[in-house]
mmCIF file of C-alpha atoms in Angstrom:
data_model
loop_
_atom_site.group_PDB
_atom_site.id
_atom_site.type_symbol
_atom_site.label_atom_id
_atom_site.label_comp_id
_atom_site.label_asym_id
_atom_site.label_seq_id
_atom_site.Cartn_x
_atom_site.Cartn_y
_atom_site.Cartn_z
ATOM 1 C CA UNK A 1 -26.914 -5.346 14.306
ATOM 2 C CA UNK A 2 -24.730 -7.023 11.663
ATOM 3 C CA UNK A 3 -23.257 -10.467 12.048
ATOM 4 C CA UNK A 4 -19.821 -8.823 12.269
ATOM 5 C CA UNK A 5 -21.040 -6.396 14.896
ATOM 6 C CA UNK A 6 -22.395 -9.210 17.027
ATOM 7 C CA UNK A 7 -19.063 -11.017 16.839
ATOM 8 C CA UNK A 8 -17.187 -7.860 17.814
ATOM 9 C CA UNK A 9 -19.360 -7.193 20.834
ATOM 10 C CA UNK A 10 -19.159 -10.847 21.894
ATOM 11 C CA UNK A 11 -15.360 -10.607 21.979
ATOM 12 C CA UNK A 12 -15.540 -7.374 23.981
ATOM 13 C CA UNK A 13 -17.983 -8.931 26.459
ATOM 14 C CA UNK A 14 -15.674 -11.900 26.921
ATOM 15 C CA UNK A 15 -12.788 -9.585 27.755
ATOM 16 C CA UNK A 16 -14.900 -7.710 30.326
ATOM 17 C CA UNK A 17 -16.146 -10.939 31.970
ATOM 18 C CA UNK A 18 -12.608 -12.330 32.208
ATOM 19 C CA UNK A 19 -11.326 -9.102 33.758
ATOM 20 C CA UNK A 20 -14.131 -9.137 36.321
ATOM 21 C CA UNK A 21 -13.372 -12.744 37.268
ATOM 22 C CA UNK A 22 -9.634 -12.302 37.805
ATOM 23 C CA UNK A 23 -9.776 -8.804 39.301
ATOM 24 C CA UNK A 24 -6.447 -7.034 39.493
ATOM 25 C CA UNK A 25 -4.543 -10.161 38.540
ATOM 26 C CA UNK A 26 -4.217 -8.902 34.962
ATOM 27 C CA UNK A 27 -2.949 -5.447 35.880
ATOM 28 C CA UNK A 28 -0.113 -4.437 33.615
ATOM 29 C CA UNK A 29 -0.994 -7.025 30.967
ATOM 30 C CA UNK A 30 -1.078 -5.960 27.301
ATOM 31 C CA UNK A 31 -4.458 -4.899 25.889
ATOM 32 C CA UNK A 32 -6.633 -7.782 24.782
ATOM 33 C CA UNK A 33 -7.431 -8.270 21.107
ATOM 34 C CA UNK A 34 -10.803 -6.655 20.433
ATOM 35 C CA UNK A 35 -10.596 -4.296 23.436
ATOM 36 C CA UNK A 36 -11.784 -1.263 21.432
ATOM 37 C CA UNK A 37 -15.400 -0.184 21.679
ATOM 38 C CA UNK A 38 -17.691 0.260 18.668
ATOM 39 C CA UNK A 39 -17.321 3.554 16.743
ATOM 40 C CA UNK A 40 -19.580 6.419 17.801
ATOM 41 C CA UNK A 41 -20.391 8.476 14.711
ATOM 42 C CA UNK A 42 -20.553 12.226 15.202
ATOM 43 C CA UNK A 43 -20.700 13.638 11.650
ATOM 44 C CA UNK A 44 -22.297 12.350 8.456
ATOM 45 C CA UNK A 45 -22.249 13.883 4.973
ATOM 46 C CA UNK A 46 -22.882 12.674 1.427
ATOM 47 C CA UNK A 47 -19.855 13.605 -0.677
ATOM 48 C CA UNK A 48 -21.549 12.589 -3.923
ATOM 49 C CA UNK A 49 -24.002 9.863 -4.968
ATOM 50 C CA UNK A 50 -22.535 6.591 -3.769
ATOM 51 C CA UNK A 51 -19.894 8.157 -1.491
ATOM 52 C CA UNK A 52 -20.543 8.968 2.186
ATOM 53 C CA UNK A 53 -18.248 10.546 4.790
ATOM 54 C CA UNK A 54 -18.533 10.018 8.562
ATOM 55 C CA UNK A 55 -16.427 11.085 11.541
ATOM 56 C CA UNK A 56 -16.313 9.000 14.708
ATOM 57 C CA UNK A 57 -14.815 8.561 18.154
ATOM 58 C CA UNK A 58 -13.776 5.252 19.628
ATOM 59 C CA UNK A 59 -12.864 4.202 23.186
ATOM 60 C CA UNK A 60 -9.786 1.991 22.814
ATOM 61 C CA UNK A 61 -7.033 0.444 24.937
ATOM 62 C CA UNK A 62 -4.764 3.509 24.766
ATOM 63 C CA UNK A 63 -7.477 6.156 25.058
ATOM 64 C CA UNK A 64 -10.070 7.717 22.803
ATOM 65 C CA UNK A 65 -9.267 7.459 19.100
ATOM 66 C CA UNK A 66 -10.711 9.882 16.554
ATOM 67 C CA UNK A 67 -11.357 8.674 13.038
ATOM 68 C CA UNK A 68 -12.792 9.409 9.629
ATOM 69 C CA UNK A 69 -14.553 7.002 7.303
ATOM 70 C CA UNK A 70 -15.509 6.936 3.636
ATOM 71 C CA UNK A 71 -18.123 4.398 2.544
ATOM 72 C CA UNK A 72 -18.111 3.816 -1.214
ATOM 73 C CA UNK A 73 -20.954 2.033 -3.023
ATOM 74 C CA UNK A 74 -19.225 0.262 -5.894
ATOM 75 C CA UNK A 75 -22.574 -0.750 -7.385
ATOM 76 C CA UNK A 76 -23.362 2.885 -8.115
ATOM 77 C CA UNK A 77 -22.840 3.355 -11.869
ATOM 78 C CA UNK A 78 -21.054 6.682 -11.445
ATOM 79 C CA UNK A 79 -18.471 5.470 -8.934
ATOM 80 C CA UNK A 80 -15.008 4.154 -9.743
ATOM 81 C CA UNK A 81 -11.635 3.767 -8.037
ATOM 82 C CA UNK A 82 -8.088 4.248 -9.240
ATOM 83 C CA UNK A 83 -4.582 4.616 -7.934
ATOM 84 C CA UNK A 84 -3.383 8.146 -7.268
ATOM 85 C CA UNK A 85 0.311 8.831 -7.879
ATOM 86 C CA UNK A 86 2.666 11.773 -8.022
ATOM 87 C CA UNK A 87 3.347 11.034 -11.695
ATOM 88 C CA UNK A 88 6.059 8.424 -11.133
ATOM 89 C CA UNK A 89 6.764 5.444 -8.880
ATOM 90 C CA UNK A 90 9.744 7.249 -7.349
ATOM 91 C CA UNK A 91 7.945 10.497 -6.519
ATOM 92 C CA UNK A 92 5.708 11.830 -3.723
ATOM 93 C CA UNK A 93 2.920 14.374 -3.268
ATOM 94 C CA UNK A 94 0.293 15.107 -0.583
ATOM 95 C CA UNK A 95 -2.903 13.076 -0.952
ATOM 96 C CA UNK A 96 -5.149 16.117 -1.416
ATOM 97 C CA UNK A 97 -2.971 17.437 -4.252
ATOM 98 C CA UNK A 98 -2.962 14.071 -6.034
ATOM 99 C CA UNK A 99 -6.734 13.881 -5.631
ATOM 100 C CA UNK A 100 -7.319 17.379 -6.985
ATOM 101 C CA UNK A 101 -4.968 16.888 -9.924
ATOM 102 C CA UNK A 102 -6.964 13.809 -10.967
ATOM 103 C CA UNK A 103 -10.406 15.166 -10.096
ATOM 104 C CA UNK A 104 -11.103 12.628 -7.330
ATOM 105 C CA UNK A 105 -13.926 13.464 -4.915
ATOM 106 C CA UNK A 106 -12.217 11.659 -2.030
ATOM 107 C CA UNK A 107 -9.005 9.793 -1.256
ATOM 108 C CA UNK A 108 -6.822 8.170 1.386
ATOM 109 C CA UNK A 109 -3.090 7.507 1.433
ATOM 110 C CA UNK A 110 -1.821 4.173 0.186
ATOM 111 C CA UNK A 111 1.111 1.840 0.749
ATOM 112 C CA UNK A 112 4.156 2.014 3.047
ATOM 113 C CA UNK A 113 7.216 3.368 1.243
ATOM 114 C CA UNK A 114 10.976 3.936 1.160
ATOM 115 C CA UNK A 115 10.870 6.995 3.393
ATOM 116 C CA UNK A 116 14.501 7.168 4.585
ATOM 117 C CA UNK A 117 17.973 5.703 4.103
ATOM 118 C CA UNK A 118 19.734 6.347 7.400
ATOM 119 C CA UNK A 119 21.337 2.895 7.170
ATOM 120 C CA UNK A 120 22.997 3.753 3.852
ATOM 121 C CA UNK A 121 24.742 7.152 4.113
ATOM 122 C CA UNK A 122 24.900 8.932 0.787
ATOM 123 C CA UNK A 123 22.125 6.820 -0.753
ATOM 124 C CA UNK A 124 18.982 8.725 -1.628
ATOM 125 C CA UNK A 125 15.578 7.441 -0.510
ATOM 126 C CA UNK A 126 13.423 6.854 -3.565
ATOM 127 C CA UNK A 127 9.983 7.480 -2.074
ATOM 128 C CA UNK A 128 8.774 4.355 -3.908
ATOM 129 C CA UNK A 129 6.158 2.115 -2.301
ATOM 130 C CA UNK A 130 6.664 -1.380 -0.894
ATOM 131 C CA UNK A 131 4.048 -3.462 -2.692
ATOM 132 C CA UNK A 132 2.695 -3.926 -6.197
ATOM 133 C CA UNK A 133 0.758 -1.125 -7.881
ATOM 134 C CA UNK A 134 -1.645 -1.013 -10.827
ATOM 135 C CA UNK A 135 -3.254 2.163 -12.166
ATOM 136 C CA UNK A 136 -5.842 2.265 -14.937
ATOM 137 C CA UNK A 137 -5.190 -1.401 -15.665
ATOM 138 C CA UNK A 138 -1.457 -0.769 -16.211
ATOM 139 C CA UNK A 139 1.126 -2.395 -13.910
ATOM 140 C CA UNK A 140 3.405 0.259 -12.374
ATOM 141 C CA UNK A 141 5.627 -1.793 -10.080
ATOM 142 C CA UNK A 142 6.116 -5.070 -8.232
ATOM 143 C CA UNK A 143 6.800 -5.862 -4.575
ATOM 144 C CA UNK A 144 10.158 -5.585 -2.835
ATOM 145 C CA UNK A 145 11.601 -8.627 -0.985
ATOM 146 C CA UNK A 146 10.066 -9.236 2.431
ATOM 147 C CA UNK A 147 13.113 -8.114 4.412
ATOM 148 C CA UNK A 148 13.297 -4.838 2.504
ATOM 149 C CA UNK A 149 9.874 -3.516 3.481
ATOM 150 C CA UNK A 150 9.039 -0.517 5.663
ATOM 151 C CA UNK A 151 6.188 -0.670 8.190
ATOM 152 C CA UNK A 152 5.173 -2.742 11.223
ATOM 153 C CA UNK A 153 5.676 -6.490 11.417
ATOM 154 C CA UNK A 154 3.479 -8.448 9.030
ATOM 155 C CA UNK A 155 0.864 -10.888 10.345
ATOM 156 C CA UNK A 156 1.603 -14.550 9.734
ATOM 157 C CA UNK A 157 0.837 -15.724 6.220
ATOM 158 C CA UNK A 158 1.017 -12.294 4.583
ATOM 159 C CA UNK A 159 3.626 -10.956 2.172
ATOM 160 C CA UNK A 160 4.723 -7.771 0.425
ATOM 161 C CA UNK A 161 2.767 -9.010 -2.628
ATOM 162 C CA UNK A 162 -0.642 -8.542 -0.940
ATOM 163 C CA UNK A 163 -2.870 -5.815 -2.397
ATOM 164 C CA UNK A 164 -6.330 -4.321 -2.172
ATOM 165 C CA UNK A 165 -7.980 -3.161 -5.356
ATOM 166 C CA UNK A 166 -10.798 -3.223 -7.866
ATOM 167 C CA UNK A 167 -11.126 -5.788 -10.639
ATOM 168 C CA UNK A 168 -12.133 -5.139 -14.217
ATOM 169 C CA UNK A 169 -15.457 -6.684 -13.133
ATOM 170 C CA UNK A 170 -15.942 -3.699 -10.738
ATOM 171 C CA UNK A 171 -15.639 -6.009 -7.723
ATOM 172 C CA UNK A 172 -13.363 -4.970 -4.859
ATOM 173 C CA UNK A 173 -11.066 -7.613 -3.456
ATOM 174 C CA UNK A 174 -7.882 -8.396 -1.590
ATOM 175 C CA UNK A 175 -5.397 -10.450 -3.562
ATOM 176 C CA UNK A 176 -1.761 -11.115 -4.278
ATOM 177 C CA UNK A 177 0.295 -9.990 -7.290
ATOM 178 C CA UNK A 178 3.524 -11.772 -8.220
ATOM 179 C CA UNK A 179 6.052 -10.533 -10.767
ATOM 180 C CA UNK A 180 6.619 -12.803 -13.760
ATOM 181 C CA UNK A 181 9.146 -11.669 -16.300
ATOM 182 C CA UNK A 182 12.360 -12.334 -18.145
ATOM 183 C CA UNK A 183 15.215 -10.730 -20.032
ATOM 184 C CA UNK A 184 15.848 -12.496 -23.345
ATOM 185 C CA UNK A 185 19.150 -12.039 -25.184
ATOM 186 C CA UNK A 186 21.157 -13.930 -27.793
ATOM 187 C CA UNK A 187 23.265 -15.502 -25.030
ATOM 188 C CA UNK A 188 20.302 -16.767 -23.017
ATOM 189 C CA UNK A 189 17.381 -15.773 -20.803
ATOM 190 C CA UNK A 190 17.432 -14.282 -17.311
ATOM 191 C CA UNK A 191 14.518 -14.239 -14.868
ATOM 192 C CA UNK A 192 13.381 -10.761 -13.865
ATOM 193 C CA UNK A 193 13.564 -10.208 -10.089
ATOM 194 C CA UNK A 194 12.361 -6.629 -9.918
ATOM 195 C CA UNK A 195 10.135 -4.125 -11.701
ATOM 196 C CA UNK A 196 10.316 -0.443 -10.740
ATOM 197 C CA UNK A 197 11.256 -1.428 -7.170
ATOM 198 C CA UNK A 198 13.461 0.379 -4.676
ATOM 199 C CA UNK A 199 15.026 -3.008 -3.835
ATOM 200 C CA UNK A 200 15.928 -5.815 -6.250
ATOM 201 C CA UNK A 201 16.195 -9.376 -4.935
ATOM 202 C CA UNK A 202 19.701 -10.599 -4.131
ATOM 203 C CA UNK A 203 21.492 -11.942 -7.192
ATOM 204 C CA UNK A 204 18.744 -10.625 -9.418
ATOM 205 C CA UNK A 205 18.023 -8.228 -12.265
ATOM 206 C CA UNK A 206 15.417 -5.482 -12.029
ATOM 207 C CA UNK A 207 13.749 -3.544 -14.857
ATOM 208 C CA UNK A 208 13.107 0.202 -14.693
ATOM 209 C CA UNK A 209 10.770 1.919 -17.142
ATOM 210 C CA UNK A 210 9.864 5.589 -17.716
ATOM 211 C CA UNK A 211 7.187 5.068 -15.033
ATOM 212 C CA UNK A 212 9.933 4.881 -12.410
ATOM 213 C CA UNK A 213 10.706 8.583 -12.809
ATOM 214 C CA UNK A 214 14.015 10.317 -12.160
ATOM 215 C CA UNK A 215 14.893 8.852 -8.735
ATOM 216 C CA UNK A 216 18.303 7.244 -8.267
ATOM 217 C CA UNK A 217 18.473 3.500 -8.884
ATOM 218 C CA UNK A 218 21.379 2.967 -6.453
ATOM 219 C CA UNK A 219 19.016 1.988 -3.620
ATOM 220 C CA UNK A 220 17.948 -1.042 -5.670
ATOM 221 C CA UNK A 221 21.274 -2.740 -4.848
ATOM 222 C CA UNK A 222 21.342 -1.997 -1.094
ATOM 223 C CA UNK A 223 20.260 -4.285 1.734
ATOM 224 C CA UNK A 224 19.434 -7.973 1.374
ATOM 225 C CA UNK A 225 16.275 -10.041 1.055
ATOM 226 C CA UNK A 226 16.240 -10.463 4.847
ATOM 227 C CA UNK A 227 17.904 -7.272 6.123
ATOM 228 C CA UNK A 228 16.990 -3.835 4.807
ATOM 229 C CA UNK A 229 19.927 -2.260 6.679
ATOM 230 C CA UNK A 230 22.625 -4.515 5.194
ATOM 231 C CA UNK A 231 25.330 -2.729 3.170
ATOM 232 C CA UNK A 232 24.920 -1.924 -0.495
ATOM 233 C CA UNK A 233 26.228 -4.550 -2.888
ATOM 234 C CA UNK A 234 29.747 -4.125 -4.270
ATOM 235 C CA UNK A 235 28.787 -6.066 -7.412
ATOM 236 C CA UNK A 236 26.468 -4.050 -9.619
ATOM 237 C CA UNK A 237 25.910 -3.404 -13.320
ATOM 238 C CA UNK A 238 23.418 -1.418 -15.382
ATOM 239 C CA UNK A 239 22.341 -1.884 -18.994
ATOM 240 C CA UNK A 240 20.159 0.524 -20.967
ATOM 241 C CA UNK A 241 17.951 -1.067 -23.616
ATOM 242 C CA UNK A 242 16.142 1.132 -26.140
ATOM 243 C CA UNK A 243 14.042 -0.271 -28.947
ATOM 244 C CA UNK A 244 15.221 -3.782 -27.963
ATOM 245 C CA UNK A 245 18.878 -2.826 -28.451
ATOM 246 C CA UNK A 246 21.548 -2.278 -25.806
ATOM 247 C CA UNK A 247 22.590 1.366 -26.081
ATOM 248 C CA UNK A 248 24.645 1.890 -22.925
ATOM 249 C CA UNK A 249 26.281 0.006 -20.048
ATOM 250 C CA UNK A 250 27.615 1.207 -16.692
ATOM 251 C CA UNK A 251 29.263 -0.313 -13.631
ATOM 252 C CA UNK A 252 26.911 1.419 -11.190
ATOM 253 C CA UNK A 253 23.197 2.301 -11.283
ATOM 254 C CA UNK A 254 22.314 5.800 -12.439
ATOM 255 C CA UNK A 255 19.415 8.230 -12.184
ATOM 256 C CA UNK A 256 17.472 10.716 -14.285
ATOM 257 C CA UNK A 257 14.682 10.455 -16.822
ATOM 258 C CA UNK A 258 14.267 7.142 -18.634
ATOM 259 C CA UNK A 259 13.364 7.792 -22.269
ATOM 260 C CA UNK A 260 10.287 6.378 -23.962
ATOM 261 C CA UNK A 261 10.710 2.901 -25.477
ATOM 262 C CA UNK A 262 13.532 2.331 -22.970
ATOM 263 C CA UNK A 263 14.130 -0.155 -20.150
ATOM 264 C CA UNK A 264 17.077 0.129 -17.760
ATOM 265 C CA UNK A 265 18.260 -3.171 -16.303
ATOM 266 C CA UNK A 266 19.963 -3.119 -12.897
ATOM 267 C CA UNK A 267 21.763 -6.232 -11.676
ATOM 268 C CA UNK A 268 23.410 -7.170 -8.411
ATOM 269 C CA UNK A 269 25.768 -10.073 -7.616
ATOM 270 C CA UNK A 270 24.879 -12.951 -10.013
ATOM 271 C CA UNK A 271 22.516 -10.649 -11.877
ATOM 272 C CA UNK A 272 25.298 -8.118 -12.410
ATOM 273 C CA UNK A 273 27.630 -10.807 -13.708
ATOM 274 C CA UNK A 274 24.996 -11.968 -16.188
ATOM 275 C CA UNK A 275 24.391 -8.431 -17.438
ATOM 276 C CA UNK A 276 28.134 -7.923 -18.011
ATOM 277 C CA UNK A 277 27.870 -10.412 -20.874
ATOM 278 C CA UNK A 278 25.729 -7.948 -22.851
ATOM 279 C CA UNK A 279 27.352 -5.601 -25.338
ATOM 280 C CA UNK A 280 26.191 -2.356 -26.920
ATOM 281 C CA UNK A 281 24.201 -3.288 -30.006
ATOM 282 C CA UNK A 282 22.973 -6.646 -28.657
ATOM 283 C CA UNK A 283 19.311 -7.484 -29.131
ATOM 284 C CA UNK A 284 17.501 -7.716 -25.786
ATOM 285 C CA UNK A 285 13.812 -8.124 -25.062
ATOM 286 C CA UNK A 286 12.295 -7.518 -21.642
ATOM 287 C CA UNK A 287 8.864 -8.898 -20.727
ATOM 288 C CA UNK A 288 6.984 -8.607 -17.451
ATOM 289 C CA UNK A 289 3.539 -8.905 -15.894
ATOM 290 C CA UNK A 290 1.913 -8.952 -12.458
ATOM 291 C CA UNK A 291 0.163 -12.283 -12.017
ATOM 292 C CA UNK A 292 -2.708 -12.912 -9.610
ATOM 293 C CA UNK A 293 -5.290 -15.587 -8.898
ATOM 294 C CA UNK A 294 -8.364 -13.302 -8.941
ATOM 295 C CA UNK A 295 -11.262 -14.208 -11.261
ATOM 296 C CA UNK A 296 -10.795 -10.879 -13.062
ATOM 297 C CA UNK A 297 -7.582 -8.877 -13.433
ATOM 298 C CA UNK A 298 -7.090 -5.822 -11.270
ATOM 299 C CA UNK A 299 -7.913 -2.493 -12.885
ATOM 300 C CA UNK A 300 -6.473 -0.801 -9.818
ATOM 301 C CA UNK A 301 -4.390 -2.198 -6.959
ATOM 302 C CA UNK A 302 -2.197 -0.898 -4.147
ATOM 303 C CA UNK A 303 -0.080 -2.730 -1.586
ATOM 304 C CA UNK A 304 -1.309 -3.277 1.974
ATOM 305 C CA UNK A 305 -1.112 -6.128 4.466
ATOM 306 C CA UNK A 306 -4.277 -8.088 5.308
ATOM 307 C CA UNK A 307 -5.672 -7.844 8.831
ATOM 308 C CA UNK A 308 -9.150 -9.326 8.197
ATOM 309 C CA UNK A 309 -9.869 -12.235 5.882
ATOM 310 C CA UNK A 310 -13.170 -14.054 5.363
ATOM 311 C CA UNK A 311 -14.862 -12.161 8.214
ATOM 312 C CA UNK A 312 -12.170 -13.031 10.761
ATOM 313 C CA UNK A 313 -9.126 -11.170 12.090
ATOM 314 C CA UNK A 314 -5.827 -12.756 11.114
ATOM 315 C CA UNK A 315 -3.813 -14.559 13.767
ATOM 316 C CA UNK A 316 -0.871 -12.782 15.346
ATOM 317 C CA UNK A 317 -2.049 -9.187 14.957
ATOM 318 C CA UNK A 318 -0.232 -6.736 17.218
ATOM 319 C CA UNK A 319 -2.451 -6.023 20.226
ATOM 320 C CA UNK A 320 0.049 -3.859 22.135
ATOM 321 C CA UNK A 321 1.337 -0.943 20.073
ATOM 322 C CA UNK A 322 -1.148 1.809 19.242
ATOM 323 C CA UNK A 323 -0.579 4.199 16.338
ATOM 324 C CA UNK A 324 -2.372 6.454 13.898
ATOM 325 C CA UNK A 325 -3.506 4.156 11.087
ATOM 326 C CA UNK A 326 -5.192 3.953 7.682
ATOM 327 C CA UNK A 327 -7.187 0.949 6.468
ATOM 328 C CA UNK A 328 -9.305 -0.257 3.551
ATOM 329 C CA UNK A 329 -12.065 -2.846 3.872
ATOM 330 C CA UNK A 330 -14.294 -4.788 1.465
ATOM 331 C CA UNK A 331 -17.953 -5.630 2.173
ATOM 332 C CA UNK A 332 -21.110 -6.788 0.350
ATOM 333 C CA UNK A 333 -19.383 -9.325 -1.856
ATOM 334 C CA UNK A 334 -16.875 -6.758 -3.059
ATOM 335 C CA UNK A 335 -19.454 -4.066 -3.830
ATOM 336 C CA UNK A 336 -18.798 -1.783 -0.860
ATOM 337 C CA UNK A 337 -15.495 -0.223 0.157
ATOM 338 C CA UNK A 338 -14.567 1.323 3.519
ATOM 339 C CA UNK A 339 -11.651 3.740 3.716
ATOM 340 C CA UNK A 340 -10.621 4.730 7.239
ATOM 341 C CA UNK A 341 -8.004 7.135 8.592
ATOM 342 C CA UNK A 342 -7.362 8.135 12.202
ATOM 343 C CA UNK A 343 -6.438 11.511 13.654
ATOM 344 C CA UNK A 344 -2.946 12.375 14.772
ATOM 345 C CA UNK A 345 -2.306 16.047 15.412
ATOM 346 C CA UNK A 346 -0.219 18.186 17.727
ATOM 347 C CA UNK A 347 -2.353 17.271 20.752
ATOM 348 C CA UNK A 348 -1.453 13.594 20.139
ATOM 349 C CA UNK A 349 -4.075 10.988 19.428
ATOM 350 C CA UNK A 350 -3.133 7.528 20.722
ATOM 351 C CA UNK A 351 -4.613 5.600 17.790
ATOM 352 C CA UNK A 352 -5.320 1.880 17.670
ATOM 353 C CA UNK A 353 -3.374 -1.353 17.770
ATOM 354 C CA UNK A 354 -3.482 -3.411 14.583
ATOM 355 C CA UNK A 355 -5.738 -5.888 16.410
ATOM 356 C CA UNK A 356 -8.152 -3.117 17.354
ATOM 357 C CA UNK A 357 -8.098 -1.789 13.807
ATOM 358 C CA UNK A 358 -9.129 -5.242 12.547
ATOM 359 C CA UNK A 359 -12.027 -5.350 14.989
ATOM 360 C CA UNK A 360 -13.197 -1.879 13.984
ATOM 361 C CA UNK A 361 -13.226 -2.920 10.323
ATOM 362 C CA UNK A 362 -15.236 -6.009 11.283
ATOM 363 C CA UNK A 363 -17.675 -3.856 13.252
ATOM 364 C CA UNK A 364 -18.176 -1.658 10.193
ATOM 365 C CA UNK A 365 -19.071 -4.768 8.198
ATOM 366 C CA UNK A 366 -15.876 -5.522 6.280
ATOM 367 C CA UNK A 367 -15.330 -9.165 5.366
ATOM 368 C CA UNK A 368 -11.742 -8.441 4.295
ATOM 369 C CA UNK A 369 -9.462 -5.545 5.220
ATOM 370 C CA UNK A 370 -5.881 -4.335 4.896
ATOM 371 C CA UNK A 371 -3.701 -2.013 6.922
ATOM 372 C CA UNK A 372 -2.212 0.805 4.817
ATOM 373 C CA UNK A 373 0.570 3.223 5.719
ATOM 374 C CA UNK A 374 -0.052 5.108 8.970
ATOM 375 C CA UNK A 375 1.560 7.588 11.323
ATOM 376 C CA UNK A 376 2.384 10.858 9.580
ATOM 377 C CA UNK A 377 1.153 9.406 6.272
ATOM 378 C CA UNK A 378 -2.455 8.840 7.427
ATOM 379 C CA UNK A 379 -4.616 11.203 5.402
ATOM 380 C CA UNK A 380 -8.270 11.258 4.377
ATOM 381 C CA UNK A 381 -9.365 14.008 1.992
ATOM 382 C CA UNK A 382 -12.854 14.610 0.626
ATOM 383 C CA UNK A 383 -14.757 17.384 -1.080
ATOM 384 C CA UNK A 384 -17.192 19.587 0.765
ATOM 385 C CA UNK A 385 -20.644 19.991 -0.788
ATOM 386 C CA UNK A 386 -20.412 22.271 -3.807
ATOM 387 C CA UNK A 387 -16.614 22.485 -3.742
ATOM 388 C CA UNK A 388 -14.355 21.501 -6.630
ATOM 389 C CA UNK A 389 -11.356 20.498 -4.535
ATOM 390 C CA UNK A 390 -10.799 18.258 -1.539
ATOM 391 C CA UNK A 391 -10.283 19.161 2.099
ATOM 392 C CA UNK A 392 -8.170 17.105 4.495
ATOM 393 C CA UNK A 393 -10.690 15.751 7.019
ATOM 394 C CA UNK A 394 -8.382 14.133 9.556
ATOM 395 C CA UNK A 395 -5.557 15.744 11.527
ATOM 396 C CA UNK A 396 -2.222 14.443 10.184
ATOM 397 C CA UNK A 397 0.324 13.580 12.847
ATOM 398 C CA UNK A 398 2.899 16.077 11.639
ATOM 399 C CA UNK A 399 0.444 18.968 11.618
ATOM 400 C CA UNK A 400 0.260 18.931 7.807
ATOM 401 C CA UNK A 401 0.085 16.390 5.011
ATOM 402 C CA UNK A 402 3.120 14.213 4.390
ATOM 403 C CA UNK A 403 3.992 13.685 0.711
ATOM 404 C CA UNK A 404 3.364 10.026 -0.134
ATOM 405 C CA UNK A 405 3.878 7.908 -3.270
ATOM 406 C CA UNK A 406 0.310 6.801 -3.855
ATOM 407 C CA UNK A 407 -3.262 6.757 -2.623
ATOM 408 C CA UNK A 408 -6.705 5.334 -3.293
ATOM 409 C CA UNK A 409 -8.790 7.808 -5.287
ATOM 410 C CA UNK A 410 -12.594 7.763 -5.407
ATOM 411 C CA UNK A 411 -14.120 9.186 -8.583
ATOM 412 C CA UNK A 412 -17.729 9.894 -9.518
ATOM 413 C CA UNK A 413 -19.619 11.232 -12.489
ATOM 414 C CA UNK A 414 -23.119 12.778 -12.559
#
């Protein structure tokens, strides 16, 4: 039994002893943290060298949960990870399609995303994810302000900048990526407050590159840093910069393809007023990077909020609300990755609370873990032996795969 497993079972035993002592006095109380049992594995298959698939059942506070697990040996020389996308930040595809298009042997869905805009009639949802994203060593986007995120409440001490990923040293880790950037013009320098994000910070300027795709940029000026549902800003401005020269200006954000060698700047409130000082023909330079404290830069990263850190569950995890969930965990000093997705399906699977999910990841052996997007987005796809394409192994909540903006792809070579 692993050290993590012993800790998990100790917590469960404590819950059972306490219940026995107080009898029915706790009837109607919320489920205790760690109330899920250990996973019972029912299926095991080797997807490829270094990648194993298992299915499991789990007795939890809201009933039996059904799950699927990928274990990835990052020490194996033929194994690598990368971000799967639909070709642009503001685009979505099913996980299995993204995996097959890239030749991944297995994959799970990634970050929470801008799925709807019911609060802003007439504004199109972008489909863009909440947190930072890096693919193939290239930054794709930064994190939206905390109040603009989609998904369940964050645990204390976590932010929209938290990610899970793989460093250039081939070590998996959980970290944090912060946008650093500026817009330099003859009249002065502006800090950059957004990079390919569906929401720009209040009073800020955001940069949009060809990697954003064709999605409308109007959503970037809606809501506030603390309230996603707040009205769209009445003070906006957009500047198109191509080859370091301003080529076009507009009072409202636009949409459509962004040409190569082009950056579109979108400002709101004070940011919009600053952009209004620019004129067609002005020289403008835009610089940006995602900055982290890891010993090696991320080669791949996707947003997700931490639920386990340093072999302990975070404080304040939800122990009441069960849902279908997806998670990623790091073990063995960053050399083993766990990717987990639960079943939904038409017959309704109750799922796990976030607290139970943390304990399951600890039981598996993870020293650090994050919660990824869940519900109808939860998808785990993997190849069958001898097949050249992936099969969805879990039962998505909607009866079929939901298109999502990104995923974690597992790649191998002979």
